[in-house]
GROMACS .gro file of N, CA, C and O in nm:
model
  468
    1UNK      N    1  -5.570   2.206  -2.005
    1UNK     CA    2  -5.577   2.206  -2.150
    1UNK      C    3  -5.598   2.347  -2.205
    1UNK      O    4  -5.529   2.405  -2.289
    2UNK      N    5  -5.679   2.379  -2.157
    2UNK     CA    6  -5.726   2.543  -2.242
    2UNK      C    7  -5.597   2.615  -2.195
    2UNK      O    8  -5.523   2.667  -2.279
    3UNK      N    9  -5.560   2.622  -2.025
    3UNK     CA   10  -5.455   2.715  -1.997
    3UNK      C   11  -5.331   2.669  -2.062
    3UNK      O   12  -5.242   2.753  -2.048
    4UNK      N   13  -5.294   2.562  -2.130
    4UNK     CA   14  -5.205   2.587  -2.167
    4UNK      C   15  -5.239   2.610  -2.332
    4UNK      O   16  -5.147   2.676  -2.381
    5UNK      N   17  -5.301   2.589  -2.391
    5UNK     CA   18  -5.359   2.685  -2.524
    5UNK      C   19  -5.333   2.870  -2.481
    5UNK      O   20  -5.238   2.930  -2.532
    6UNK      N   21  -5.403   2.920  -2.411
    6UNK     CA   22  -5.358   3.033  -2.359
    6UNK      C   23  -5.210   3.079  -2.319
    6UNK      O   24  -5.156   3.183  -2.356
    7UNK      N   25  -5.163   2.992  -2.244
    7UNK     CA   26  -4.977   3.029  -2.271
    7UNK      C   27  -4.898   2.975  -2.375
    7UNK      O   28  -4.775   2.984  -2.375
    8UNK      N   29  -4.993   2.891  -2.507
    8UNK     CA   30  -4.922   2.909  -2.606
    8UNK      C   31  -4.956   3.021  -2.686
    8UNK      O   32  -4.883   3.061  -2.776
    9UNK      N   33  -5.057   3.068  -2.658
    9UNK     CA   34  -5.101   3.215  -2.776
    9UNK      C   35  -4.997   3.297  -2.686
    9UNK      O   36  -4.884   3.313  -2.733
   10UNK      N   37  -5.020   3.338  -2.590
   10UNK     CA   38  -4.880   3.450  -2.515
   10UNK      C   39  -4.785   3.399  -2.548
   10UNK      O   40  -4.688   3.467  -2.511
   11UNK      N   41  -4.755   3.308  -2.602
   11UNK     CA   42  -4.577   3.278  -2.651
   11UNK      C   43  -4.597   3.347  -2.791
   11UNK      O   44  -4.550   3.455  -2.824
   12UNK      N   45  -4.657   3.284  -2.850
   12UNK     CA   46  -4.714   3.338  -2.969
   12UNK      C   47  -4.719   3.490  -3.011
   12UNK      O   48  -4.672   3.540  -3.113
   13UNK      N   49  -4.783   3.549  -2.915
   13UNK     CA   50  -4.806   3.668  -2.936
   13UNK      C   51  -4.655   3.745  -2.944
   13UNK      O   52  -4.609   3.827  -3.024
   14UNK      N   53  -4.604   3.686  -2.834
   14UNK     CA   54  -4.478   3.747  -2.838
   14UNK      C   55  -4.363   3.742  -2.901
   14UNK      O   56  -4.285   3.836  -2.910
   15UNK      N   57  -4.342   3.586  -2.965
   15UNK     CA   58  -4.255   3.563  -3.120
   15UNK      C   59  -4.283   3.644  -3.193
   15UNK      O   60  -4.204   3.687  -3.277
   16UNK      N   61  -4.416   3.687  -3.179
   16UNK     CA   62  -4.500   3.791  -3.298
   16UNK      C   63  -4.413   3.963  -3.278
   16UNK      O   64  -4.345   4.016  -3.366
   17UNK      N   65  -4.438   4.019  -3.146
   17UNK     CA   66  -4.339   4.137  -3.096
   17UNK      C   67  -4.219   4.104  -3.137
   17UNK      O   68  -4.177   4.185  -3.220
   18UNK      N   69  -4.124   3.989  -3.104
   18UNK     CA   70  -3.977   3.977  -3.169
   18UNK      C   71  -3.966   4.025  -3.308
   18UNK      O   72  -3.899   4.117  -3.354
   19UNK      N   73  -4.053   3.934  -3.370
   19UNK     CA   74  -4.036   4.003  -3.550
   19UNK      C   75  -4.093   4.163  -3.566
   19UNK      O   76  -4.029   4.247  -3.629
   20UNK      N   77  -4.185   4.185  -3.519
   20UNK     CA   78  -4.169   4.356  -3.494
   20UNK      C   79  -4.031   4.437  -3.463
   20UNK      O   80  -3.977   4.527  -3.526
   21UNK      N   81  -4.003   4.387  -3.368
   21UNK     CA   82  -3.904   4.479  -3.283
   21UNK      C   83  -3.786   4.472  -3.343
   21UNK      O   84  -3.728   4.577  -3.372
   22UNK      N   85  -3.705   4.297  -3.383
   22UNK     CA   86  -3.585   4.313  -3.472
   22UNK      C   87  -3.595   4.280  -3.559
   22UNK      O   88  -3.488   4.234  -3.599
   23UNK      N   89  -3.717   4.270  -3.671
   23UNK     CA   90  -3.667   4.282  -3.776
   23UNK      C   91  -3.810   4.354  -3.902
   23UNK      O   92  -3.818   4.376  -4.023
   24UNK      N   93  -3.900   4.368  -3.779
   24UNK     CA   94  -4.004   4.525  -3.906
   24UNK      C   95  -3.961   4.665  -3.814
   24UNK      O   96  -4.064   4.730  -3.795
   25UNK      N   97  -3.871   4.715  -3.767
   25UNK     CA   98  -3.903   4.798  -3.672
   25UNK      C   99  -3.882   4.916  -3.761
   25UNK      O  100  -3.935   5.019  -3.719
   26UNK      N  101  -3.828   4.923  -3.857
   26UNK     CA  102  -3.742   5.026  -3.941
   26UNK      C  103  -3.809   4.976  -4.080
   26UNK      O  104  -3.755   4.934  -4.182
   27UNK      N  105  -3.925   4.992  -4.051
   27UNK     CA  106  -4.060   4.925  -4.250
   27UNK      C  107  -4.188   4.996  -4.168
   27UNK      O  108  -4.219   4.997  -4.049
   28UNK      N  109  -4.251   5.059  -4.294
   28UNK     CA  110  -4.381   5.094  -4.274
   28UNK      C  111  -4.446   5.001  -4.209
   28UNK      O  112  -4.535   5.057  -4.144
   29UNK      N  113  -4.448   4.871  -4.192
   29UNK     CA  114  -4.549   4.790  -4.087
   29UNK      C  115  -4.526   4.856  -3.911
   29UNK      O  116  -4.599   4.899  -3.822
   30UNK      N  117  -4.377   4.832  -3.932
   30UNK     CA  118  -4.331   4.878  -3.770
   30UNK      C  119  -4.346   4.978  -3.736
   30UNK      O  120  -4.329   4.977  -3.614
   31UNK      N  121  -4.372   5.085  -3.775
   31UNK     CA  122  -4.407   5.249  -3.795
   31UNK      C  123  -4.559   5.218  -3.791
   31UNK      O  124  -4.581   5.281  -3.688
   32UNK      N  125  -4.642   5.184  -3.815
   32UNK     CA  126  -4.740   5.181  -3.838
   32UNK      C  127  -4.798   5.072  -3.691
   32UNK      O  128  -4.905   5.105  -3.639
   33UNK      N  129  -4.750   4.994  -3.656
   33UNK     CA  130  -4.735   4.874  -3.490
   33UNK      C  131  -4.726   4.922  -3.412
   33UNK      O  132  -4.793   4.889  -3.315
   34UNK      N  133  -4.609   5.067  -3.404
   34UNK     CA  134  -4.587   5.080  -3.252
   34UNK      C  135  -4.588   5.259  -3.302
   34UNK      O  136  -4.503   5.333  -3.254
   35UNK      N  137  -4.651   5.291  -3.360
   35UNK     CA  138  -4.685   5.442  -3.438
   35UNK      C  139  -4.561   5.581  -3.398
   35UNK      O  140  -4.563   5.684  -3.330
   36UNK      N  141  -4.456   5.503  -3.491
   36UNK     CA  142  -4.361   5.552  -3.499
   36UNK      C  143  -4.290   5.613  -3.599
   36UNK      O  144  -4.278   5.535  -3.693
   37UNK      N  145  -4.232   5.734  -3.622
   37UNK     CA  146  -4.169   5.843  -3.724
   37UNK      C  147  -4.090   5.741  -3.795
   37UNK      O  148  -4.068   5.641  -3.727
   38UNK      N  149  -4.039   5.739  -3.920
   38UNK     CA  150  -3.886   5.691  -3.984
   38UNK      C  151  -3.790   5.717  -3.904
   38UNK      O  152  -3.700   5.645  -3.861
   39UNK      N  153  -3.828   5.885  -3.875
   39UNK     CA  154  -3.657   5.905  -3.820
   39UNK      C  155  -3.621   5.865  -3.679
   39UNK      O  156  -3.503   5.866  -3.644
   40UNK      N  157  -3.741   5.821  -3.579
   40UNK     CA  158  -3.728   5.778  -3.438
   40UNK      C  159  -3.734   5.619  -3.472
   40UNK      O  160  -3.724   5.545  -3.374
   41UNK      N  161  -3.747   5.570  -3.571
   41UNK     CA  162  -3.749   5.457  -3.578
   41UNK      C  163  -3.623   5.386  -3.649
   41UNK      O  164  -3.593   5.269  -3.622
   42UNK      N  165  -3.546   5.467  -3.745
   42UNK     CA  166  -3.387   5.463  -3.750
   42UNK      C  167  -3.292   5.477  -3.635
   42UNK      O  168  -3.194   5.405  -3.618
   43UNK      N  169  -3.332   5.584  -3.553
   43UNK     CA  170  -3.249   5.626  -3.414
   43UNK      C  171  -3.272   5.522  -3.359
   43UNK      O  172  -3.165   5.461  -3.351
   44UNK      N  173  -3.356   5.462  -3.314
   44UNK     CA  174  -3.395   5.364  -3.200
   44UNK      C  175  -3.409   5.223  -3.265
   44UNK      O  176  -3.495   5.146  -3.224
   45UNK      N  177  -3.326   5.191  -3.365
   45UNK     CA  178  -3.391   5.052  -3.427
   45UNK      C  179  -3.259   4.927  -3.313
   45UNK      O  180  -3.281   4.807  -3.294
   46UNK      N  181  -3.151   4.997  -3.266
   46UNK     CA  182  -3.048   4.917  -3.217
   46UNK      C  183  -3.156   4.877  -3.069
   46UNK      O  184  -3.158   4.757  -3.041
   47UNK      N  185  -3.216   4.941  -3.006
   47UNK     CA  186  -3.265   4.972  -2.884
   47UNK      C  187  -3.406   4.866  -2.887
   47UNK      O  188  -3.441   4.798  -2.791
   48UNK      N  189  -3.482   4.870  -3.035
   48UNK     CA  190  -3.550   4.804  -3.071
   48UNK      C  191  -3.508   4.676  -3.063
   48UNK      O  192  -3.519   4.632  -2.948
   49UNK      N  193  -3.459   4.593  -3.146
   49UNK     CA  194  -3.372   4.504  -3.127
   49UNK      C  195  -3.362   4.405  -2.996
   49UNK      O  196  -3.403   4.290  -2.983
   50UNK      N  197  -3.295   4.487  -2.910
   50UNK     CA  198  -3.275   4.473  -2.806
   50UNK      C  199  -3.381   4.419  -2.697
   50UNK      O  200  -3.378   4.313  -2.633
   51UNK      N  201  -3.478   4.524  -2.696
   51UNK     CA  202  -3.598   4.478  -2.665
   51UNK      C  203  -3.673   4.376  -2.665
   51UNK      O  204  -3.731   4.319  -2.572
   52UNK      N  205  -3.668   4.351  -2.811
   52UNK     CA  206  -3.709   4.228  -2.937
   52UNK      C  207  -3.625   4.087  -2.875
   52UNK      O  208  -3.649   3.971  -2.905
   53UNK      N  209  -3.549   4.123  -2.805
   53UNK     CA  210  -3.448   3.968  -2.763
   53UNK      C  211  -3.518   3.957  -2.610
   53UNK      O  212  -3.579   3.855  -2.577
   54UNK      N  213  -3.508   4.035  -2.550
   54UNK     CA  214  -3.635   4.002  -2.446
   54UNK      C  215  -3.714   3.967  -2.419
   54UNK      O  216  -3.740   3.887  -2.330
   55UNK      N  217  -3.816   4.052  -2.535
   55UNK     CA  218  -3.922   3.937  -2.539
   55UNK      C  219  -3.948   3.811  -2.589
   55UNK      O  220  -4.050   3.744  -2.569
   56UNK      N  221  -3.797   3.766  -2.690
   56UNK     CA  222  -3.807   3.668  -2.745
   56UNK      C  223  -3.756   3.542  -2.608
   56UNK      O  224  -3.778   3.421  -2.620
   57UNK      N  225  -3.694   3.601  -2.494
   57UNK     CA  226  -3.667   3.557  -2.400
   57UNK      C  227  -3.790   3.514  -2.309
   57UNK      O  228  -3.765   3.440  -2.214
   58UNK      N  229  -3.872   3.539  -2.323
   58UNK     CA  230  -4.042   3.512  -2.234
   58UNK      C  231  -4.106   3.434  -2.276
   58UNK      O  232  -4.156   3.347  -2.205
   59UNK      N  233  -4.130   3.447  -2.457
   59UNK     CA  234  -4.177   3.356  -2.534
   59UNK      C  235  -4.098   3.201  -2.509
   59UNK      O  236  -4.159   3.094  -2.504
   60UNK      N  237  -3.951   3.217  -2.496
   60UNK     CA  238  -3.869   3.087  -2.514
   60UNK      C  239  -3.923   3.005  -2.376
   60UNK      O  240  -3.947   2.885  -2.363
   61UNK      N  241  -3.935   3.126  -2.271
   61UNK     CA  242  -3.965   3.054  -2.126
   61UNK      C  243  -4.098   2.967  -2.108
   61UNK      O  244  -4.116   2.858  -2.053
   62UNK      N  245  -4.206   3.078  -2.190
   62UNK     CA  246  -4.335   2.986  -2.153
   62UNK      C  247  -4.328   2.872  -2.285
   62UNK      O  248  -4.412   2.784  -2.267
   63UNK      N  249  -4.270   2.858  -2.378
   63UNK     CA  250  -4.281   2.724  -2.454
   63UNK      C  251  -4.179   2.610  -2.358
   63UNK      O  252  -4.214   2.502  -2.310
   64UNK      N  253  -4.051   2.675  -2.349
   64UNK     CA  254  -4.036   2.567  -2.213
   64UNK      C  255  -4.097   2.520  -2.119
   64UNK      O  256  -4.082   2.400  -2.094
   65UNK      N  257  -4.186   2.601  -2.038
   65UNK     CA  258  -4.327   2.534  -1.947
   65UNK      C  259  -4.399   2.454  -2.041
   65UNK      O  260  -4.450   2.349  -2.002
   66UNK      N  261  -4.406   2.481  -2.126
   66UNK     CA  262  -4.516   2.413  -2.203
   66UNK      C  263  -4.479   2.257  -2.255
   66UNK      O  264  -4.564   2.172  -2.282
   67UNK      N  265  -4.348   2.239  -2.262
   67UNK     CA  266  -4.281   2.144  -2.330
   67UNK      C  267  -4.247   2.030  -2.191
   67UNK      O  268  -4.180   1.929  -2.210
   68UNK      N  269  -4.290   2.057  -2.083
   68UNK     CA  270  -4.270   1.998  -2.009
   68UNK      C  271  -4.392   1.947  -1.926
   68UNK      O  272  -4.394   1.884  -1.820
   69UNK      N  273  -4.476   1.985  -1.992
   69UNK     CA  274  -4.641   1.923  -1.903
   69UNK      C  275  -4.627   1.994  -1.807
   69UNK      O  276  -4.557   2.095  -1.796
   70UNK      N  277  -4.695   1.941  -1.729
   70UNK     CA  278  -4.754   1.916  -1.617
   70UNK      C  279  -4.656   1.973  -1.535
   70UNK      O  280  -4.688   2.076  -1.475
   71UNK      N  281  -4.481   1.904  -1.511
   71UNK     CA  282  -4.441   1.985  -1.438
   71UNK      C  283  -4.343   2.089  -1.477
   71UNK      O  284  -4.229   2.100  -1.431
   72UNK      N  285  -4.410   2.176  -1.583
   72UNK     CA  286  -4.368   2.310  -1.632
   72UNK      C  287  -4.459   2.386  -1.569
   72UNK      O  288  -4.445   2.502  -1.606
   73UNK      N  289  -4.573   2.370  -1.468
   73UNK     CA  290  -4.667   2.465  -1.426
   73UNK      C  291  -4.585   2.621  -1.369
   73UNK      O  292  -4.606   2.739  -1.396
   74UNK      N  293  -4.472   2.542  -1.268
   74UNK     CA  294  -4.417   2.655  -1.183
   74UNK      C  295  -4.346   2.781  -1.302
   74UNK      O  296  -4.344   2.899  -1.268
   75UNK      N  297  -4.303   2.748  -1.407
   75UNK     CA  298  -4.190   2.789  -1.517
   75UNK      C  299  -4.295   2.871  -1.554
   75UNK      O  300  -4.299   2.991  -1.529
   76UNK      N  301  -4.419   2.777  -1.641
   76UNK     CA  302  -4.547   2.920  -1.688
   76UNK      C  303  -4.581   3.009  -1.616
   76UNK      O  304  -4.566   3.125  -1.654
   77UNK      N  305  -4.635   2.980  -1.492
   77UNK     CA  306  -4.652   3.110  -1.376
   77UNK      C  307  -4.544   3.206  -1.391
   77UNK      O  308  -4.557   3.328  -1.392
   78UNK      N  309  -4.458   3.153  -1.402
   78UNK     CA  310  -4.316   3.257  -1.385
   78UNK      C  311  -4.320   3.346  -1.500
   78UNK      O  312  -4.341   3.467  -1.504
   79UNK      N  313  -4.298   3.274  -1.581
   79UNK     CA  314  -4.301   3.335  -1.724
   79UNK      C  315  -4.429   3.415  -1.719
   79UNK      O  316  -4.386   3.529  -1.732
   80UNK      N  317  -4.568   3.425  -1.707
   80UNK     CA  318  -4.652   3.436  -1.752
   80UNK      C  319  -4.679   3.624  -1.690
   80UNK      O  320  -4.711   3.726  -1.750
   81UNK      N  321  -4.636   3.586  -1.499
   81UNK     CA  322  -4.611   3.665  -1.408
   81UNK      C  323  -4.515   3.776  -1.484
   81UNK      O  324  -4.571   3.883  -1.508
   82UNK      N  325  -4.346   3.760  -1.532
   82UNK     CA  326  -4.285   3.838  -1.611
   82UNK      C  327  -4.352   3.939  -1.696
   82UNK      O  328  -4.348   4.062  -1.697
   83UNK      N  329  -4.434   3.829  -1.786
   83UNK     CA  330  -4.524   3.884  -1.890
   83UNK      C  331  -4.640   4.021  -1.831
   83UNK      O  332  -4.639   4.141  -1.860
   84UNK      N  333  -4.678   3.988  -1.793
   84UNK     CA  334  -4.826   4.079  -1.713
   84UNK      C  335  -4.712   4.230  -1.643
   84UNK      O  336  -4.706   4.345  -1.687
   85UNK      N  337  -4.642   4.173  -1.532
   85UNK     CA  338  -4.521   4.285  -1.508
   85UNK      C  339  -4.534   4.370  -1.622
   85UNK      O  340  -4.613   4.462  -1.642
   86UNK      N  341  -4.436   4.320  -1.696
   86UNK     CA  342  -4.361   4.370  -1.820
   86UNK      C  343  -4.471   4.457  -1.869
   86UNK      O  344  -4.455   4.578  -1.860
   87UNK      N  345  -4.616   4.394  -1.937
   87UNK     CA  346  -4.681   4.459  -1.971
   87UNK      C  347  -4.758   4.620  -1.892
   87UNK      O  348  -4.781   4.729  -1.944
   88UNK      N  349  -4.774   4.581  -1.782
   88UNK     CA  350  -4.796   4.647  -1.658
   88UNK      C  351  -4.700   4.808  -1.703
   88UNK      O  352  -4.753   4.908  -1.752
   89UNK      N  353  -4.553   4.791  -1.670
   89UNK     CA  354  -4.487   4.846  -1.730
   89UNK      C  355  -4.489   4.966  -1.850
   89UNK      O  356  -4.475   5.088  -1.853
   90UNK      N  357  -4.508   4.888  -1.920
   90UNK     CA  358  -4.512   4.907  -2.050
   90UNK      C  359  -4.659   5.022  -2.028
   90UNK      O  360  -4.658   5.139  -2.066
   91UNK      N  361  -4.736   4.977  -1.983
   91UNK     CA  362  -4.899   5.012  -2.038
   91UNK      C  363  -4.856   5.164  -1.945
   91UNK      O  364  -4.928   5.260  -1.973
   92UNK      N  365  -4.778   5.182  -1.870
   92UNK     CA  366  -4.747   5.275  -1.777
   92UNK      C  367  -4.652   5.384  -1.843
   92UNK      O  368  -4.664   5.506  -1.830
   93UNK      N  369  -4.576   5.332  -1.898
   93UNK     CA  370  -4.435   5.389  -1.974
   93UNK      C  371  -4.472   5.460  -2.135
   93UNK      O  372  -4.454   5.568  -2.192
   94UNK      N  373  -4.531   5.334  -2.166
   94UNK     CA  374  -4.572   5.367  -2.311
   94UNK      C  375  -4.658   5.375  -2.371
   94UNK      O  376  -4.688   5.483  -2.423
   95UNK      N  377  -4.733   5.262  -2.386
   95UNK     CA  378  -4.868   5.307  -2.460
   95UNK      C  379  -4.998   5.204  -2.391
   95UNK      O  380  -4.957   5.095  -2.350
   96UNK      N  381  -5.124   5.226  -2.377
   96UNK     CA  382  -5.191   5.159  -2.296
   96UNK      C  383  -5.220   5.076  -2.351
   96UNK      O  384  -5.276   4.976  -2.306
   97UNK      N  385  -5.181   5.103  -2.496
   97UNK     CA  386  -5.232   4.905  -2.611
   97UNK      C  387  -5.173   4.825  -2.503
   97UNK      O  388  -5.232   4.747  -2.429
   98UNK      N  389  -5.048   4.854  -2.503
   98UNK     CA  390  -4.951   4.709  -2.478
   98UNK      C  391  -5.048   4.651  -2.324
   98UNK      O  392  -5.065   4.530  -2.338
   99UNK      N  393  -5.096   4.689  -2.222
   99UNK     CA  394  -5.218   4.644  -2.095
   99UNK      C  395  -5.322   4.543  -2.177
   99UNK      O  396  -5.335   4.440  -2.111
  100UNK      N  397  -5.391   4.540  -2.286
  100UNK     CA  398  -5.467   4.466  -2.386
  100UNK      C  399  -5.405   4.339  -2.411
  100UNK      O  400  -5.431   4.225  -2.373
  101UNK      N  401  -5.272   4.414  -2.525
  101UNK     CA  402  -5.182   4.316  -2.595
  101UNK      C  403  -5.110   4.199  -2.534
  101UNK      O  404  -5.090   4.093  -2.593
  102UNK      N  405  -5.066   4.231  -2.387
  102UNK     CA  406  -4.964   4.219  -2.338
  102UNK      C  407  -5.056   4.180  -2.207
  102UNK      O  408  -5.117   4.073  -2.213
  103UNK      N  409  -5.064   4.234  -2.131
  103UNK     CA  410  -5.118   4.216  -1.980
  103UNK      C  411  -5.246   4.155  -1.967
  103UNK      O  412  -5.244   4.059  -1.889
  104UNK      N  413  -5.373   4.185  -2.026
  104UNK     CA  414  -5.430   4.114  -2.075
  104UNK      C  415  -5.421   3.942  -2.048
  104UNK      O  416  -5.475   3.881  -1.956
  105UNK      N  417  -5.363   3.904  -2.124
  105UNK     CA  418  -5.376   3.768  -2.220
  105UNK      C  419  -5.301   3.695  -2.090
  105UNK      O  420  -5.353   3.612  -2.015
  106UNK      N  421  -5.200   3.735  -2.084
  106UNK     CA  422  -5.095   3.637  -1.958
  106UNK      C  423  -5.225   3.652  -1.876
  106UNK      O  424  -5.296   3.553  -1.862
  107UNK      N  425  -5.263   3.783  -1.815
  107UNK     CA  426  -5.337   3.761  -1.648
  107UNK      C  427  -5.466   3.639  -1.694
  107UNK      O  428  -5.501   3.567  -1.599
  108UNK      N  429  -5.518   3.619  -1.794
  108UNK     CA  430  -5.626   3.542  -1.838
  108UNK      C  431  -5.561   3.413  -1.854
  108UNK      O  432  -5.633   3.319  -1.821
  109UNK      N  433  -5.413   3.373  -1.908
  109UNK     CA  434  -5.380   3.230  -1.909
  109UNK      C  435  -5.365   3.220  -1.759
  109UNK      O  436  -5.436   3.140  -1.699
  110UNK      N  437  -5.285   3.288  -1.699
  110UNK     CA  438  -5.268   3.228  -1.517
  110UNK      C  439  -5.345   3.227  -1.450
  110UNK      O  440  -5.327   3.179  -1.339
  111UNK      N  441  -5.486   3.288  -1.491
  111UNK     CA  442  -5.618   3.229  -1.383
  111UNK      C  443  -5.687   3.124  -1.437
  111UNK      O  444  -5.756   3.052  -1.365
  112UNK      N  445  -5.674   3.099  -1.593
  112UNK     CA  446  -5.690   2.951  -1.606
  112UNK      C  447  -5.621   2.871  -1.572
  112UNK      O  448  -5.661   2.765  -1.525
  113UNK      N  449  -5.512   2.899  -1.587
  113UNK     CA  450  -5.406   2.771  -1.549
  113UNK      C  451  -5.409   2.712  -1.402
  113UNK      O  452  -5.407   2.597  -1.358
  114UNK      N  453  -5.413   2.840  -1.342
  114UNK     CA  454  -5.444   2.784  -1.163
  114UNK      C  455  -5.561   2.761  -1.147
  114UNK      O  456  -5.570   2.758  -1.025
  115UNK      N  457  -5.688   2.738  -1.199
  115UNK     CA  458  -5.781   2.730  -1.196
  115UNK      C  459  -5.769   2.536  -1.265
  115UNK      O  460  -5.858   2.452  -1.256
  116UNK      N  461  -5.654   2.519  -1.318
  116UNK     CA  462  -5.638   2.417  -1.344
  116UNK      C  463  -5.727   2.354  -1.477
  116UNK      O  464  -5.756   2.235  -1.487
  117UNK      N  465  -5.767   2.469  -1.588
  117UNK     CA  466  -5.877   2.410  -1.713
  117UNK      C  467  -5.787   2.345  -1.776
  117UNK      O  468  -5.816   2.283  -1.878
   0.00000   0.00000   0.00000
């Protein structure tokens, strides 16, 4: 019960990054999210985008685990695993929020979840 409350906020969170990425990425909010210039944020809004479909691709995966009970467990791990990666990544590449934002939250739903709460 709780773990899957927890991989619905990480879906969540991350529908939340999609609307950042394709469609505030290029508005003072998105400049202000991922603390970025106008003009690197015009250059890079296609790249943004892009991104933004990815993660909207993780989010789609763990609501599919989710939509399936019980035996969506293997699908959330997967998804959840992606997630933490990704963030991992990220916290390495770019900025160490995203380890919080991002890495964080998944590694905390998949030790509940296998923990079975």
């Amino acid at each position: 019960m709780i773990g899957n409350i927890l991989v619905g906020l990480v879906a969540l969170i991350h529908c939340y990054i999609v609307y950042l990425e394709m469609v505030l990425w290029d508005t003072p909010r998105g400049h202000k999210a991922f603390g970025l210039t106008p003009d690197f944020a015009k250059a890079s809004k296609v790249l943004a985008a892009n991104q933004g479909l990815y993660n909207g691709f993780l989010a789609a995966g763990l609501i599919w685990g989710l939509t399936l009970g019980a035996a969506g467990f293997q699908i959330k791990v997967f998804f959840l695993l992606c997630v933490a990666i990704a963030g991992l990544y990220g916290a390495a590449t770019a900025s160490r929020k995203i380890l919080f934002i991002q890495t964080v939250p998944s590694v905390l739903a998949l030790i509940v979840l296998w923990l079975g709460w």
